[in-house]
Amino acid sequence: MSTFLLIHGAWHGGWCWEKVVPLLEERGHEVVVADLPGHGDNHVPVPEVTLAAYGDHIAGVLDGQTEPVVLVGHSMGGLVISEAAERRPEKIGLLVYLTGFLLPNGGTLFEMAQTDGESIVFPNADVDEENGVVKIHEDRAKDVFYGDCSDEDVEKAKERLIPQPLAPFVTPVGVGEAFGRVRRTYIECLQDRAIGPATQKRMYTGLPCEKVVSMGTSHSPFLSEPEELAGHLDSLARL
């Protein structure tokens, strides 16, 4: 069986995986969930929250693992797992981008998002440059992230969303030969309104993946279809 290390996306924390963790454990896997700096219980001031800080933090978590892990990154977490792969390729058996940003060296999340005509994130967000954060309009969070989730799950999630530090959005990802040695796969979400399906496809064809799995969900299958997601992750781990 495998060890999974699960990385959340922007505005979220490790809490978003709470439905998936027991399902993977039931299948015999070990699961580690990380809070990125400035998220969840990892309390770091906004000025210290950078893409490098994200990558360094996950590299430190990887250092604590005895075997190579299946490293899963959701949304912005895709940037983080790429950075981690460049730092610790020997610690990762497989990368899984869950509707995640899979960018070439020098690419930024903000640049990719600006070309995504299907995404409704930035029309429903406020950029607070003075405080260095981006805030999602609370009344539109369901449309952006949780279109097929239950009302109960949406309300619980909205209570835990945080202002997202801006720096990781505009920092170029740094990947090279080490990242290129690590096997990678992609799970696309076909009803996603945060990262449009066309943009997901553009990313996983631009940097081809060993396998692409499709889910007919919104941006948050860990809430709307956790059983299906756990099944896909289990299957990918066995490739």
JSON list of C-alpha atoms in Angstrom, two decimals:
[
{"chain": "A", "resi": 1, "resn": "MET", "atom": "CA", "xyz": [0.00, 0.00, 0.00]},
{"chain": "A", "resi": 2, "resn": "SER", "atom": "CA", "xyz": [1.01, 3.63, -0.45]},
{"chain": "A", "resi": 3, "resn": "THR", "atom": "CA", "xyz": [1.47, 6.73, 1.64]},
{"chain": "A", "resi": 4, "resn": "PHE", "atom": "CA", "xyz": [-0.50, 9.71, 0.37]},
{"chain": "A", "resi": 5, "resn": "LEU", "atom": "CA", "xyz": [0.49, 13.28, 1.13]},
{"chain": "A", "resi": 6, "resn": "LEU", "atom": "CA", "xyz": [-2.48, 15.55, 0.39]},
{"chain": "A", "resi": 7, "resn": "ILE", "atom": "CA", "xyz": [-1.99, 19.26, -0.39]},
{"chain": "A", "resi": 8, "resn": "HIS", "atom": "CA", "xyz": [-4.91, 21.68, -0.40]},
{"chain": "A", "resi": 9, "resn": "GLY", "atom": "CA", "xyz": [-5.41, 24.67, -2.69]},
{"chain": "A", "resi": 10, "resn": "ALA", "atom": "CA", "xyz": [-5.85, 28.41, -2.24]},
{"chain": "A", "resi": 11, "resn": "TRP", "atom": "CA", "xyz": [-8.20, 29.77, 0.43]},
{"chain": "A", "resi": 12, "resn": "HIS", "atom": "CA", "xyz": [-8.48, 26.25, 1.91]},
{"chain": "A", "resi": 13, "resn": "GLY", "atom": "CA", "xyz": [-6.63, 24.14, 4.47]},
{"chain": "A", "resi": 14, "resn": "GLY", "atom": "CA", "xyz": [-5.98, 20.49, 5.13]},
{"chain": "A", "resi": 15, "resn": "TRP", "atom": "CA", "xyz": [-9.54, 20.25, 6.45]},
{"chain": "A", "resi": 16, "resn": "CYS", "atom": "CA", "xyz": [-10.84, 19.93, 2.89]},
{"chain": "A", "resi": 17, "resn": "TRP", "atom": "CA", "xyz": [-9.63, 16.31, 2.73]},
{"chain": "A", "resi": 18, "resn": "GLU", "atom": "CA", "xyz": [-11.54, 15.12, 5.82]},
{"chain": "A", "resi": 19, "resn": "LYS", "atom": "CA", "xyz": [-13.97, 12.95, 3.84]},
{"chain": "A", "resi": 20, "resn": "VAL", "atom": "CA", "xyz": [-11.24, 11.38, 1.69]},
{"chain": "A", "resi": 21, "resn": "VAL", "atom": "CA", "xyz": [-8.74, 10.45, 4.40]},
{"chain": "A", "resi": 22, "resn": "PRO", "atom": "CA", "xyz": [-10.79, 7.64, 6.02]},
{"chain": "A", "resi": 23, "resn": "LEU", "atom": "CA", "xyz": [-11.71, 6.24, 2.60]},
{"chain": "A", "resi": 24, "resn": "LEU", "atom": "CA", "xyz": [-8.05, 5.91, 1.63]},
{"chain": "A", "resi": 25, "resn": "GLU", "atom": "CA", "xyz": [-7.21, 4.45, 5.03]},
{"chain": "A", "resi": 26, "resn": "GLU", "atom": "CA", "xyz": [-9.97, 1.85, 4.59]},
{"chain": "A", "resi": 27, "resn": "ARG", "atom": "CA", "xyz": [-8.15, 0.79, 1.42]},
{"chain": "A", "resi": 28, "resn": "GLY", "atom": "CA", "xyz": [-5.00, 0.19, 3.44]},
{"chain": "A", "resi": 29, "resn": "HIS", "atom": "CA", "xyz": [-3.10, 3.38, 2.67]},
{"chain": "A", "resi": 30, "resn": "GLU", "atom": "CA", "xyz": [-1.39, 5.75, 5.06]},
{"chain": "A", "resi": 31, "resn": "VAL", "atom": "CA", "xyz": [-2.44, 9.37, 4.70]},
{"chain": "A", "resi": 32, "resn": "VAL", "atom": "CA", "xyz": [-0.65, 12.56, 5.69]},
{"chain": "A", "resi": 33, "resn": "VAL", "atom": "CA", "xyz": [-2.47, 15.90, 5.37]},
{"chain": "A", "resi": 34, "resn": "ALA", "atom": "CA", "xyz": [-0.50, 19.13, 5.39]},
{"chain": "A", "resi": 35, "resn": "ASP", "atom": "CA", "xyz": [-1.53, 22.71, 6.13]},
{"chain": "A", "resi": 36, "resn": "LEU", "atom": "CA", "xyz": [0.51, 25.06, 3.99]},
{"chain": "A", "resi": 37, "resn": "PRO", "atom": "CA", "xyz": [2.10, 28.07, 5.72]},
{"chain": "A", "resi": 38, "resn": "GLY", "atom": "CA", "xyz": [-0.61, 30.60, 6.56]},
{"chain": "A", "resi": 39, "resn": "HIS", "atom": "CA", "xyz": [-3.41, 28.05, 6.21]},
{"chain": "A", "resi": 40, "resn": "GLY", "atom": "CA", "xyz": [-5.33, 25.92, 8.71]},
{"chain": "A", "resi": 41, "resn": "ASP", "atom": "CA", "xyz": [-3.31, 25.42, 11.88]},
{"chain": "A", "resi": 42, "resn": "ASN", "atom": "CA", "xyz": [-0.04, 26.56, 10.28]},
{"chain": "A", "resi": 43, "resn": "HIS", "atom": "CA", "xyz": [-0.08, 30.15, 11.51]},
{"chain": "A", "resi": 44, "resn": "VAL", "atom": "CA", "xyz": [2.38, 32.23, 9.51]},
{"chain": "A", "resi": 45, "resn": "PRO", "atom": "CA", "xyz": [2.04, 35.99, 8.87]},
{"chain": "A", "resi": 46, "resn": "VAL", "atom": "CA", "xyz": [0.90, 36.88, 5.35]},
{"chain": "A", "resi": 47, "resn": "PRO", "atom": "CA", "xyz": [4.21, 38.58, 4.38]},
{"chain": "A", "resi": 48, "resn": "GLU", "atom": "CA", "xyz": [6.00, 35.27, 5.02]},
{"chain": "A", "resi": 49, "resn": "VAL", "atom": "CA", "xyz": [3.61, 33.22, 2.87]},
{"chain": "A", "resi": 50, "resn": "THR", "atom": "CA", "xyz": [5.40, 32.66, -0.44]},
{"chain": "A", "resi": 51, "resn": "LEU", "atom": "CA", "xyz": [5.53, 29.95, -3.05]},
{"chain": "A", "resi": 52, "resn": "ALA", "atom": "CA", "xyz": [9.03, 29.09, -1.83]},
{"chain": "A", "resi": 53, "resn": "ALA", "atom": "CA", "xyz": [7.72, 28.78, 1.73]},
{"chain": "A", "resi": 54, "resn": "TYR", "atom": "CA", "xyz": [5.04, 26.39, 0.50]},
{"chain": "A", "resi": 55, "resn": "GLY", "atom": "CA", "xyz": [7.59, 24.27, -1.35]},
{"chain": "A", "resi": 56, "resn": "ASP", "atom": "CA", "xyz": [10.07, 24.26, 1.52]},
{"chain": "A", "resi": 57, "resn": "HIS", "atom": "CA", "xyz": [7.36, 23.25, 3.99]},
{"chain": "A", "resi": 58, "resn": "ILE", "atom": "CA", "xyz": [6.28, 20.26, 1.93]},
{"chain": "A", "resi": 59, "resn": "ALA", "atom": "CA", "xyz": [9.89, 19.28, 1.34]},
{"chain": "A", "resi": 60, "resn": "GLY", "atom": "CA", "xyz": [10.23, 19.16, 5.12]},
{"chain": "A", "resi": 61, "resn": "VAL", "atom": "CA", "xyz": [7.16, 16.94, 5.41]},
{"chain": "A", "resi": 62, "resn": "LEU", "atom": "CA", "xyz": [8.61, 14.65, 2.73]},
{"chain": "A", "resi": 63, "resn": "ASP", "atom": "CA", "xyz": [11.86, 14.42, 4.70]},
{"chain": "A", "resi": 64, "resn": "GLY", "atom": "CA", "xyz": [9.86, 12.79, 7.49]},
{"chain": "A", "resi": 65, "resn": "GLN", "atom": "CA", "xyz": [8.60, 9.97, 5.26]},
{"chain": "A", "resi": 66, "resn": "THR", "atom": "CA", "xyz": [10.48, 6.69, 5.03]},
{"chain": "A", "resi": 67, "resn": "GLU", "atom": "CA", "xyz": [9.16, 5.70, 1.58]},
{"chain": "A", "resi": 68, "resn": "PRO", "atom": "CA", "xyz": [8.33, 7.68, -1.58]},
{"chain": "A", "resi": 69, "resn": "VAL", "atom": "CA", "xyz": [4.80, 9.09, -1.39]},
{"chain": "A", "resi": 70, "resn": "VAL", "atom": "CA", "xyz": [1.91, 9.72, -3.73]},
{"chain": "A", "resi": 71, "resn": "LEU", "atom": "CA", "xyz": [1.84, 13.52, -3.62]},
{"chain": "A", "resi": 72, "resn": "VAL", "atom": "CA", "xyz": [-1.58, 14.99, -4.44]},
{"chain": "A", "resi": 73, "resn": "GLY", "atom": "CA", "xyz": [-2.07, 18.70, -5.11]},
{"chain": "A", "resi": 74, "resn": "HIS", "atom": "CA", "xyz": [-5.47, 20.33, -5.54]},
{"chain": "A", "resi": 75, "resn": "SER", "atom": "CA", "xyz": [-5.79, 23.56, -7.53]},
{"chain": "A", "resi": 76, "resn": "MET", "atom": "CA", "xyz": [-3.03, 25.94, -6.37]},
{"chain": "A", "resi": 77, "resn": "GLY", "atom": "CA", "xyz": [-1.57, 22.91, -4.60]},
{"chain": "A", "resi": 78, "resn": "GLY", "atom": "CA", "xyz": [-0.42, 21.80, -8.05]},
{"chain": "A", "resi": 79, "resn": "LEU", "atom": "CA", "xyz": [2.23, 24.51, -7.96]},
{"chain": "A", "resi": 80, "resn": "VAL", "atom": "CA", "xyz": [3.30, 23.29, -4.55]},
{"chain": "A", "resi": 81, "resn": "ILE", "atom": "CA", "xyz": [3.74, 19.66, -5.53]},
{"chain": "A", "resi": 82, "resn": "SER", "atom": "CA", "xyz": [5.76, 20.75, -8.58]},
{"chain": "A", "resi": 83, "resn": "GLU", "atom": "CA", "xyz": [8.04, 22.81, -6.36]},
{"chain": "A", "resi": 84, "resn": "ALA", "atom": "CA", "xyz": [8.33, 19.90, -3.92]},
{"chain": "A", "resi": 85, "resn": "ALA", "atom": "CA", "xyz": [9.23, 17.54, -6.76]},
{"chain": "A", "resi": 86, "resn": "GLU", "atom": "CA", "xyz": [12.06, 19.82, -7.82]},
{"chain": "A", "resi": 87, "resn": "ARG", "atom": "CA", "xyz": [13.35, 19.85, -4.23]},
{"chain": "A", "resi": 88, "resn": "ARG", "atom": "CA", "xyz": [12.86, 16.17, -3.29]},
{"chain": "A", "resi": 89, "resn": "PRO", "atom": "CA", "xyz": [12.29, 14.02, -6.40]},
{"chain": "A", "resi": 90, "resn": "GLU", "atom": "CA", "xyz": [13.55, 10.90, -4.64]},
{"chain": "A", "resi": 91, "resn": "LYS", "atom": "CA", "xyz": [10.84, 11.26, -1.99]},
{"chain": "A", "resi": 92, "resn": "ILE", "atom": "CA", "xyz": [7.95, 11.13, -4.49]},
{"chain": "A", "resi": 93, "resn": "GLY", "atom": "CA", "xyz": [6.69, 8.04, -6.32]},
{"chain": "A", "resi": 94, "resn": "LEU", "atom": "CA", "xyz": [3.87, 9.80, -8.15]},
{"chain": "A", "resi": 95, "resn": "LEU", "atom": "CA", "xyz": [2.46, 13.29, -8.56]},
{"chain": "A", "resi": 96, "resn": "VAL", "atom": "CA", "xyz": [-1.32, 13.66, -8.84]},
{"chain": "A", "resi": 97, "resn": "TYR", "atom": "CA", "xyz": [-2.69, 17.00, -9.99]},
{"chain": "A", "resi": 98, "resn": "LEU", "atom": "CA", "xyz": [-6.34, 17.21, -8.90]},
{"chain": "A", "resi": 99, "resn": "THR", "atom": "CA", "xyz": [-7.71, 19.97, -11.15]},
{"chain": "A", "resi": 100, "resn": "GLY", "atom": "CA", "xyz": [-4.35, 21.44, -10.26]},
{"chain": "A", "resi": 101, "resn": "PHE", "atom": "CA", "xyz": [-2.10, 24.07, -11.78]},
{"chain": "A", "resi": 102, "resn": "LEU", "atom": "CA", "xyz": [0.54, 22.19, -13.78]},
{"chain": "A", "resi": 103, "resn": "LEU", "atom": "CA", "xyz": [2.82, 24.89, -15.12]},
{"chain": "A", "resi": 104, "resn": "PRO", "atom": "CA", "xyz": [6.14, 24.96, -16.95]},
{"chain": "A", "resi": 105, "resn": "ASN", "atom": "CA", "xyz": [9.19, 26.61, -15.45]},
{"chain": "A", "resi": 106, "resn": "GLY", "atom": "CA", "xyz": [8.60, 30.34, -15.08]},
{"chain": "A", "resi": 107, "resn": "GLY", "atom": "CA", "xyz": [4.82, 30.17, -15.37]},
{"chain": "A", "resi": 108, "resn": "THR", "atom": "CA", "xyz": [2.59, 31.82, -12.80]},
{"chain": "A", "resi": 109, "resn": "LEU", "atom": "CA", "xyz": [-0.86, 30.94, -11.55]},
{"chain": "A", "resi": 110, "resn": "PHE", "atom": "CA", "xyz": [-2.10, 34.47, -12.21]},
{"chain": "A", "resi": 111, "resn": "GLU", "atom": "CA", "xyz": [-0.98, 34.44, -15.84]},
{"chain": "A", "resi": 112, "resn": "MET", "atom": "CA", "xyz": [-2.66, 31.10, -16.47]},
{"chain": "A", "resi": 113, "resn": "ALA", "atom": "CA", "xyz": [-5.84, 32.19, -14.69]},
{"chain": "A", "resi": 114, "resn": "GLN", "atom": "CA", "xyz": [-6.04, 35.34, -16.81]},
{"chain": "A", "resi": 115, "resn": "THR", "atom": "CA", "xyz": [-6.26, 33.21, -19.95]},
{"chain": "A", "resi": 116, "resn": "ASP", "atom": "CA", "xyz": [-9.01, 30.96, -18.53]},
{"chain": "A", "resi": 117, "resn": "GLY", "atom": "CA", "xyz": [-12.24, 32.17, -20.10]},
{"chain": "A", "resi": 118, "resn": "GLU", "atom": "CA", "xyz": [-14.29, 29.57, -18.20]},
{"chain": "A", "resi": 119, "resn": "SER", "atom": "CA", "xyz": [-13.13, 30.51, -14.71]},
{"chain": "A", "resi": 120, "resn": "ILE", "atom": "CA", "xyz": [-15.31, 32.69, -12.50]},
{"chain": "A", "resi": 121, "resn": "VAL", "atom": "CA", "xyz": [-12.78, 33.08, -9.68]},
{"chain": "A", "resi": 122, "resn": "PHE", "atom": "CA", "xyz": [-11.44, 36.57, -10.22]},
{"chain": "A", "resi": 123, "resn": "PRO", "atom": "CA", "xyz": [-14.77, 38.19, -11.17]},
{"chain": "A", "resi": 124, "resn": "ASN", "atom": "CA", "xyz": [-15.94, 36.99, -7.74]},
{"chain": "A", "resi": 125, "resn": "ALA", "atom": "CA", "xyz": [-12.87, 37.99, -5.73]},
{"chain": "A", "resi": 126, "resn": "ASP", "atom": "CA", "xyz": [-11.35, 41.17, -4.35]},
{"chain": "A", "resi": 127, "resn": "VAL", "atom": "CA", "xyz": [-7.61, 41.76, -4.52]},
{"chain": "A", "resi": 128, "resn": "ASP", "atom": "CA", "xyz": [-6.46, 43.62, -1.40]},
{"chain": "A", "resi": 129, "resn": "GLU", "atom": "CA", "xyz": [-3.00, 44.76, -2.47]},
{"chain": "A", "resi": 130, "resn": "GLU", "atom": "CA", "xyz": [-2.43, 46.75, 0.71]},
{"chain": "A", "resi": 131, "resn": "ASN", "atom": "CA", "xyz": [-2.71, 43.60, 2.83]},
{"chain": "A", "resi": 132, "resn": "GLY", "atom": "CA", "xyz": [-1.40, 41.25, 0.16]},
{"chain": "A", "resi": 133, "resn": "VAL", "atom": "CA", "xyz": [-4.42, 38.95, 0.00]},
{"chain": "A", "resi": 134, "resn": "VAL", "atom": "CA", "xyz": [-7.26, 37.88, -2.28]},
{"chain": "A", "resi": 135, "resn": "LYS", "atom": "CA", "xyz": [-10.73, 37.37, -0.82]},
{"chain": "A", "resi": 136, "resn": "ILE", "atom": "CA", "xyz": [-13.53, 35.35, -2.42]},
{"chain": "A", "resi": 137, "resn": "HIS", "atom": "CA", "xyz": [-17.02, 36.87, -2.23]},
{"chain": "A", "resi": 138, "resn": "GLU", "atom": "CA", "xyz": [-18.68, 34.68, 0.37]},
{"chain": "A", "resi": 139, "resn": "ASP", "atom": "CA", "xyz": [-22.04, 34.66, -1.40]},
{"chain": "A", "resi": 140, "resn": "ARG", "atom": "CA", "xyz": [-20.42, 33.28, -4.56]},
{"chain": "A", "resi": 141, "resn": "ALA", "atom": "CA", "xyz": [-18.20, 30.60, -3.00]},
{"chain": "A", "resi": 142, "resn": "LYS", "atom": "CA", "xyz": [-20.69, 27.87, -3.87]},
{"chain": "A", "resi": 143, "resn": "ASP", "atom": "CA", "xyz": [-20.73, 28.86, -7.54]},
{"chain": "A", "resi": 144, "resn": "VAL", "atom": "CA", "xyz": [-16.95, 29.12, -7.69]},
{"chain": "A", "resi": 145, "resn": "PHE", "atom": "CA", "xyz": [-15.87, 26.06, -5.72]},
{"chain": "A", "resi": 146, "resn": "TYR", "atom": "CA", "xyz": [-18.76, 23.88, -4.61]},
{"chain": "A", "resi": 147, "resn": "GLY", "atom": "CA", "xyz": [-21.39, 23.77, -7.34]},
{"chain": "A", "resi": 148, "resn": "ASP", "atom": "CA", "xyz": [-22.35, 20.12, -6.79]},
{"chain": "A", "resi": 149, "resn": "CYS", "atom": "CA", "xyz": [-21.78, 19.99, -3.03]},
{"chain": "A", "resi": 150, "resn": "SER", "atom": "CA", "xyz": [-24.47, 19.70, -0.36]},
{"chain": "A", "resi": 151, "resn": "ASP", "atom": "CA", "xyz": [-25.67, 22.88, 1.33]},
{"chain": "A", "resi": 152, "resn": "GLU", "atom": "CA", "xyz": [-24.29, 21.56, 4.61]},
{"chain": "A", "resi": 153, "resn": "ASP", "atom": "CA", "xyz": [-20.84, 21.00, 3.16]},
{"chain": "A", "resi": 154, "resn": "VAL", "atom": "CA", "xyz": [-20.88, 24.40, 1.47]},
{"chain": "A", "resi": 155, "resn": "GLU", "atom": "CA", "xyz": [-21.70, 26.21, 4.70]},
{"chain": "A", "resi": 156, "resn": "LYS", "atom": "CA", "xyz": [-19.02, 24.33, 6.65]},
{"chain": "A", "resi": 157, "resn": "ALA", "atom": "CA", "xyz": [-16.45, 25.09, 3.97]},
{"chain": "A", "resi": 158, "resn": "LYS", "atom": "CA", "xyz": [-17.34, 28.77, 3.73]},
{"chain": "A", "resi": 159, "resn": "GLU", "atom": "CA", "xyz": [-16.80, 29.15, 7.47]},
{"chain": "A", "resi": 160, "resn": "ARG", "atom": "CA", "xyz": [-13.23, 27.90, 7.08]},
{"chain": "A", "resi": 161, "resn": "LEU", "atom": "CA", "xyz": [-12.11, 29.75, 3.96]},
{"chain": "A", "resi": 162, "resn": "ILE", "atom": "CA", "xyz": [-9.37, 32.32, 4.59]},
{"chain": "A", "resi": 163, "resn": "PRO", "atom": "CA", "xyz": [-8.06, 35.33, 2.66]},
{"chain": "A", "resi": 164, "resn": "GLN", "atom": "CA", "xyz": [-5.47, 33.89, 0.28]},
{"chain": "A", "resi": 165, "resn": "PRO", "atom": "CA", "xyz": [-2.01, 35.45, 0.36]},
{"chain": "A", "resi": 166, "resn": "LEU", "atom": "CA", "xyz": [-1.31, 36.94, -3.05]},
{"chain": "A", "resi": 167, "resn": "ALA", "atom": "CA", "xyz": [2.42, 36.26, -3.43]},
{"chain": "A", "resi": 168, "resn": "PRO", "atom": "CA", "xyz": [2.13, 32.57, -4.47]},
{"chain": "A", "resi": 169, "resn": "PHE", "atom": "CA", "xyz": [-0.25, 33.59, -7.29]},
{"chain": "A", "resi": 170, "resn": "VAL", "atom": "CA", "xyz": [2.26, 35.89, -8.96]},
{"chain": "A", "resi": 171, "resn": "THR", "atom": "CA", "xyz": [5.53, 34.03, -8.30]},
{"chain": "A", "resi": 172, "resn": "PRO", "atom": "CA", "xyz": [6.99, 32.02, -11.20]},
{"chain": "A", "resi": 173, "resn": "VAL", "atom": "CA", "xyz": [7.14, 28.30, -10.52]},
{"chain": "A", "resi": 174, "resn": "GLY", "atom": "CA", "xyz": [10.66, 26.92, -10.47]},
{"chain": "A", "resi": 175, "resn": "VAL", "atom": "CA", "xyz": [10.94, 23.45, -11.99]},
{"chain": "A", "resi": 176, "resn": "GLY", "atom": "CA", "xyz": [13.58, 21.70, -14.03]},
{"chain": "A", "resi": 177, "resn": "GLU", "atom": "CA", "xyz": [15.31, 18.38, -14.52]},
{"chain": "A", "resi": 178, "resn": "ALA", "atom": "CA", "xyz": [14.51, 16.99, -11.08]},
{"chain": "A", "resi": 179, "resn": "PHE", "atom": "CA", "xyz": [10.78, 17.67, -11.46]},
{"chain": "A", "resi": 180, "resn": "GLY", "atom": "CA", "xyz": [10.89, 16.09, -14.90]},
{"chain": "A", "resi": 181, "resn": "ARG", "atom": "CA", "xyz": [12.09, 12.77, -13.46]},
{"chain": "A", "resi": 182, "resn": "VAL", "atom": "CA", "xyz": [8.97, 12.30, -11.32]},
{"chain": "A", "resi": 183, "resn": "ARG", "atom": "CA", "xyz": [5.97, 10.43, -12.72]},
{"chain": "A", "resi": 184, "resn": "ARG", "atom": "CA", "xyz": [2.85, 12.60, -12.95]},
{"chain": "A", "resi": 185, "resn": "THR", "atom": "CA", "xyz": [-0.87, 12.06, -13.49]},
{"chain": "A", "resi": 186, "resn": "TYR", "atom": "CA", "xyz": [-3.89, 14.36, -13.68]},
{"chain": "A", "resi": 187, "resn": "ILE", "atom": "CA", "xyz": [-7.50, 14.24, -12.49]},
{"chain": "A", "resi": 188, "resn": "GLU", "atom": "CA", "xyz": [-9.64, 16.68, -14.45]},
{"chain": "A", "resi": 189, "resn": "CYS", "atom": "CA", "xyz": [-12.99, 17.97, -13.18]},
{"chain": "A", "resi": 190, "resn": "LEU", "atom": "CA", "xyz": [-15.36, 18.60, -16.05]},
{"chain": "A", "resi": 191, "resn": "GLN", "atom": "CA", "xyz": [-17.82, 20.90, -14.26]},
{"chain": "A", "resi": 192, "resn": "ASP", "atom": "CA", "xyz": [-15.11, 23.04, -12.68]},
{"chain": "A", "resi": 193, "resn": "ARG", "atom": "CA", "xyz": [-15.77, 26.79, -12.67]},
{"chain": "A", "resi": 194, "resn": "ALA", "atom": "CA", "xyz": [-12.59, 27.73, -10.80]},
{"chain": "A", "resi": 195, "resn": "ILE", "atom": "CA", "xyz": [-10.17, 26.18, -13.31]},
{"chain": "A", "resi": 196, "resn": "GLY", "atom": "CA", "xyz": [-12.03, 25.62, -16.56]},
{"chain": "A", "resi": 197, "resn": "PRO", "atom": "CA", "xyz": [-11.85, 22.17, -18.21]},
{"chain": "A", "resi": 198, "resn": "ALA", "atom": "CA", "xyz": [-10.23, 23.67, -21.31]},
{"chain": "A", "resi": 199, "resn": "THR", "atom": "CA", "xyz": [-7.45, 25.16, -19.18]},
{"chain": "A", "resi": 200, "resn": "GLN", "atom": "CA", "xyz": [-6.96, 21.89, -17.33]},
{"chain": "A", "resi": 201, "resn": "LYS", "atom": "CA", "xyz": [-6.55, 20.13, -20.68]},
{"chain": "A", "resi": 202, "resn": "ARG", "atom": "CA", "xyz": [-4.17, 22.79, -21.92]},
{"chain": "A", "resi": 203, "resn": "MET", "atom": "CA", "xyz": [-1.97, 22.21, -18.88]},
{"chain": "A", "resi": 204, "resn": "TYR", "atom": "CA", "xyz": [-1.91, 18.40, -18.98]},
{"chain": "A", "resi": 205, "resn": "THR", "atom": "CA", "xyz": [-1.24, 18.37, -22.73]},
{"chain": "A", "resi": 206, "resn": "GLY", "atom": "CA", "xyz": [1.45, 21.03, -22.43]},
{"chain": "A", "resi": 207, "resn": "LEU", "atom": "CA", "xyz": [3.22, 18.93, -19.79]},
{"chain": "A", "resi": 208, "resn": "PRO", "atom": "CA", "xyz": [1.97, 15.43, -20.67]},
{"chain": "A", "resi": 209, "resn": "CYS", "atom": "CA", "xyz": [0.91, 13.12, -17.87]},
{"chain": "A", "resi": 210, "resn": "GLU", "atom": "CA", "xyz": [1.18, 9.35, -17.65]},
{"chain": "A", "resi": 211, "resn": "LYS", "atom": "CA", "xyz": [-2.58, 9.06, -17.13]},
{"chain": "A", "resi": 212, "resn": "VAL", "atom": "CA", "xyz": [-5.53, 11.47, -17.12]},
{"chain": "A", "resi": 213, "resn": "VAL", "atom": "CA", "xyz": [-8.69, 10.60, -15.19]},
{"chain": "A", "resi": 214, "resn": "SER", "atom": "CA", "xyz": [-11.95, 12.50, -15.68]},
{"chain": "A", "resi": 215, "resn": "MET", "atom": "CA", "xyz": [-14.53, 13.31, -13.01]},
{"chain": "A", "resi": 216, "resn": "GLY", "atom": "CA", "xyz": [-17.86, 14.98, -13.79]},
{"chain": "A", "resi": 217, "resn": "THR", "atom": "CA", "xyz": [-17.67, 17.26, -10.76]},
{"chain": "A", "resi": 218, "resn": "SER", "atom": "CA", "xyz": [-17.12, 20.84, -9.70]},
{"chain": "A", "resi": 219, "resn": "HIS", "atom": "CA", "xyz": [-13.83, 22.10, -8.31]},
{"chain": "A", "resi": 220, "resn": "SER", "atom": "CA", "xyz": [-14.20, 20.19, -5.02]},
{"chain": "A", "resi": 221, "resn": "PRO", "atom": "CA", "xyz": [-14.69, 16.45, -5.56]},
{"chain": "A", "resi": 222, "resn": "PHE", "atom": "CA", "xyz": [-13.25, 15.79, -2.10]},
{"chain": "A", "resi": 223, "resn": "LEU", "atom": "CA", "xyz": [-16.57, 17.12, -0.79]},
{"chain": "A", "resi": 224, "resn": "SER", "atom": "CA", "xyz": [-19.05, 16.19, -3.53]},
{"chain": "A", "resi": 225, "resn": "GLU", "atom": "CA", "xyz": [-17.73, 12.77, -4.61]},
{"chain": "A", "resi": 226, "resn": "PRO", "atom": "CA", "xyz": [-15.21, 11.59, -2.01]},
{"chain": "A", "resi": 227, "resn": "GLU", "atom": "CA", "xyz": [-15.81, 7.87, -2.68]},
{"chain": "A", "resi": 228, "resn": "GLU", "atom": "CA", "xyz": [-15.16, 8.26, -6.40]},
{"chain": "A", "resi": 229, "resn": "LEU", "atom": "CA", "xyz": [-12.11, 10.42, -5.76]},
{"chain": "A", "resi": 230, "resn": "ALA", "atom": "CA", "xyz": [-10.66, 7.95, -3.26]},
{"chain": "A", "resi": 231, "resn": "GLY", "atom": "CA", "xyz": [-11.19, 5.16, -5.79]},
{"chain": "A", "resi": 232, "resn": "HIS", "atom": "CA", "xyz": [-9.30, 7.09, -8.47]},
{"chain": "A", "resi": 233, "resn": "LEU", "atom": "CA", "xyz": [-6.46, 7.91, -6.10]},
{"chain": "A", "resi": 234, "resn": "ASP", "atom": "CA", "xyz": [-6.23, 4.27, -5.05]},
{"chain": "A", "resi": 235, "resn": "SER", "atom": "CA", "xyz": [-6.09, 3.18, -8.70]},
{"chain": "A", "resi": 236, "resn": "LEU", "atom": "CA", "xyz": [-3.44, 5.75, -9.61]},
{"chain": "A", "resi": 237, "resn": "ALA", "atom": "CA", "xyz": [-1.29, 4.65, -6.69]},
{"chain": "A", "resi": 238, "resn": "ARG", "atom": "CA", "xyz": [-1.26, 1.14, -8.18]},
{"chain": "A", "resi": 239, "resn": "LEU", "atom": "CA", "xyz": [-0.02, 2.20, -11.62]}
]
